[in-house]
CSV table of C-alpha atoms in Angstrom, one decimal:
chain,number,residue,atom,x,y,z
A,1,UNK,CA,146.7,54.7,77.4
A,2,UNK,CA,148.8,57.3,79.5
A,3,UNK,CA,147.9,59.9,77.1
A,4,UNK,CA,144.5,59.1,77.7
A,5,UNK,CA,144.6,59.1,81.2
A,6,UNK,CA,146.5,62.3,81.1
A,7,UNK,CA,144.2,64.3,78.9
A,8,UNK,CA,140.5,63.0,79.9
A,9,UNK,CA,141.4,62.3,83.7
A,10,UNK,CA,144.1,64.4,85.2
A,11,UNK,CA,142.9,66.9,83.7
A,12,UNK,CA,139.5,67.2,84.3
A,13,UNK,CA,139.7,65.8,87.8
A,14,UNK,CA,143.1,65.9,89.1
A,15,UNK,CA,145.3,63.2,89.7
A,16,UNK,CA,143.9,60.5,91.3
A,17,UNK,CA,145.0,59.3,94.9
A,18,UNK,CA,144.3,55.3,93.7
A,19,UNK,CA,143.5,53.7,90.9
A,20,UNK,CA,141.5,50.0,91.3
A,21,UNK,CA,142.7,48.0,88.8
A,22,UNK,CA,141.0,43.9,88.3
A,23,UNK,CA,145.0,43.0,87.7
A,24,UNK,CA,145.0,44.1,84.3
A,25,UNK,CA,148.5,44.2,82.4
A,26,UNK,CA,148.2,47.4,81.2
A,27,UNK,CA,148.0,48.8,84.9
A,28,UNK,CA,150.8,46.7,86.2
A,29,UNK,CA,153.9,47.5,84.1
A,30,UNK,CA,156.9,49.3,85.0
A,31,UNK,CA,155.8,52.6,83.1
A,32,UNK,CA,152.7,52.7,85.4
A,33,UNK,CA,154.1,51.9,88.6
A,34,UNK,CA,156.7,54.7,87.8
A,35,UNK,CA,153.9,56.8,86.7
A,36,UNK,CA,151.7,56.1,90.1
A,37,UNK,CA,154.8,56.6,92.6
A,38,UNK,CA,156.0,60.0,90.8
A,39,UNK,CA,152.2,61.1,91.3
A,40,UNK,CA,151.9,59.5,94.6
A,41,UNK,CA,149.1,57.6,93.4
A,42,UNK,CA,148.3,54.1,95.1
A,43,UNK,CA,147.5,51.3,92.9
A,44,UNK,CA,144.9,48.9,94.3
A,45,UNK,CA,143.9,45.4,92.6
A,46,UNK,CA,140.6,44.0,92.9
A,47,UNK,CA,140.5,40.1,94.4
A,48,UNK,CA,140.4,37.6,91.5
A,49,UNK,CA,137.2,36.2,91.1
A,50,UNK,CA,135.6,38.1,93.8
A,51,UNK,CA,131.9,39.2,92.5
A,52,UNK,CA,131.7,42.1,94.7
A,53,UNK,CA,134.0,44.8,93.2
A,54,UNK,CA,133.5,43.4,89.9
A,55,UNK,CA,130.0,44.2,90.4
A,56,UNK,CA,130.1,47.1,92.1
A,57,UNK,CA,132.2,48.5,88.9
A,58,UNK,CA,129.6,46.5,86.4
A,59,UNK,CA,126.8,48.2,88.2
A,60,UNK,CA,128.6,52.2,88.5
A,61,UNK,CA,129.2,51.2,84.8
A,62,UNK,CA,125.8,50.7,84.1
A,63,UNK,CA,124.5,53.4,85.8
A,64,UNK,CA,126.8,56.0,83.7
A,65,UNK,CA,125.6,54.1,80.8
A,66,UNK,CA,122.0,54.6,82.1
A,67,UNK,CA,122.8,58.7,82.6
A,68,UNK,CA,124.8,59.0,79.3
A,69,UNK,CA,121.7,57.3,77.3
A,70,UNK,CA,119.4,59.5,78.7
A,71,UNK,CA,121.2,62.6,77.8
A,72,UNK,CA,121.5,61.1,74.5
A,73,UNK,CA,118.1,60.4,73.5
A,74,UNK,CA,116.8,63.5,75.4
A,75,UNK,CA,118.4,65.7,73.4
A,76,UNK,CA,119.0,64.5,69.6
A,77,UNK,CA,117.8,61.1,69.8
A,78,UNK,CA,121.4,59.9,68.9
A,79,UNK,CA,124.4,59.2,70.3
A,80,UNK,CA,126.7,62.1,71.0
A,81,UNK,CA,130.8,62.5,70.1
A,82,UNK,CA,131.9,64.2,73.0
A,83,UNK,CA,135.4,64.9,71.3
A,84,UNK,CA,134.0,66.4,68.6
A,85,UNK,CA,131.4,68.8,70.4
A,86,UNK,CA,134.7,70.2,72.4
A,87,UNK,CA,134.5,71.7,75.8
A,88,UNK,CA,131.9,74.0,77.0
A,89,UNK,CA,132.5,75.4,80.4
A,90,UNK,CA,129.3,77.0,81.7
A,91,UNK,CA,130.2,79.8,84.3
A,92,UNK,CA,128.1,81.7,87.3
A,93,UNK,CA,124.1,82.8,86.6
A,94,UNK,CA,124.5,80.5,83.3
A,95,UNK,CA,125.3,77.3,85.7
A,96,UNK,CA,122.3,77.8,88.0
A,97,UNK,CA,119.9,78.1,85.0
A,98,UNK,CA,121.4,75.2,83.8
A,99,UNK,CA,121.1,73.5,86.7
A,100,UNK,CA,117.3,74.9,87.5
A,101,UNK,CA,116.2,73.6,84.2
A,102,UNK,CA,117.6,70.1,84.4
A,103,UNK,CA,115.5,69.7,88.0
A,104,UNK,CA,113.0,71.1,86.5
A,105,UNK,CA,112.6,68.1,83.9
A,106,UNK,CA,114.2,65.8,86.4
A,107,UNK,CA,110.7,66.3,88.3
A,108,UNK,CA,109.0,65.9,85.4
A,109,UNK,CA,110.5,62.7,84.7
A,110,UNK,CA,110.0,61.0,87.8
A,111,UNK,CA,106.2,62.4,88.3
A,112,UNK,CA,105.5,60.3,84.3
A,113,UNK,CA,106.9,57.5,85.7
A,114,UNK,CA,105.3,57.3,89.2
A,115,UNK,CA,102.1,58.1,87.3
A,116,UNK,CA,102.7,55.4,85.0
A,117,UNK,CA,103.8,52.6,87.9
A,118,UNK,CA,100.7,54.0,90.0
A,119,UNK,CA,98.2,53.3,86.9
A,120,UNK,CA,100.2,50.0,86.6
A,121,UNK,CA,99.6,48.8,89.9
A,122,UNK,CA,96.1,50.3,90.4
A,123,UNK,CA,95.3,48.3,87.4
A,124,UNK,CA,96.0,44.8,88.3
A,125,UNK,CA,95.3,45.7,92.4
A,126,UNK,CA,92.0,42.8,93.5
A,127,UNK,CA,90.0,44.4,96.1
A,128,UNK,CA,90.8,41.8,99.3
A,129,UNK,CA,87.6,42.1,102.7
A,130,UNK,CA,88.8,40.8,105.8
């Protein structure tokens, strides 16, 4: 697990100044709390049995789910390895283009689906006089 954490979140984001744990184990032994205070990192437990951080991580959850399926299906229609595509860092002019072309079909994505709720709703509207 510190492996893990080392290789997919230190060092892609930096070392994290807390960590919010829901009291698991894993997060609690010695080897972590010697790993958080030699990083300076505070370790924060969640209330047990208190709904709303457990939901607010179901629902950030869900959403990445949401993002990551959408990427997915967009692109091959299958779920992607990550760890076997490798990293691709995308630098300068290459970055904006990117970036350009993914609002580009981000605007293209909502405008089908407020066309689609708008015939939705247009369809089952009843004409009301007052």
């Amino acid at each position: 697990l510190a492996e893990t954490f080392q290789q997919e979140i230190v060092r892609l984001h930096g070392t994290p100044s807390a960590i919010v744990s829901d009291r698991d184990p894993r997060f609690s032994s010695r080897f972590w709390k010697g790993l958080q205070k030699a990083w300076g990192t505070r370790l924060k437990f969640s209330t047990a049995f208190h709904p709303q951080t457990d939901s607010q991580t179901e629902r950030t959850i869900q959403t990445l789910e949401d993002m990551l399926r959408s990427c997915a299906l967009e692109k091959c229609r299958a779920p992607i390895c990550w760890d076997q595509v490798g990293e691709h860092v995308i630098k300068g002019p290459e970055m904006i283009e990117v970036t350009n072309e993914k609002v580009v079909v981000a605007k293209k994505k909502l405008k089908e689906a407020r066309t689609r709720q708008k015939s939705y709703a247009d369809k089952h509207r009843k004409a009301l006089e007052f």
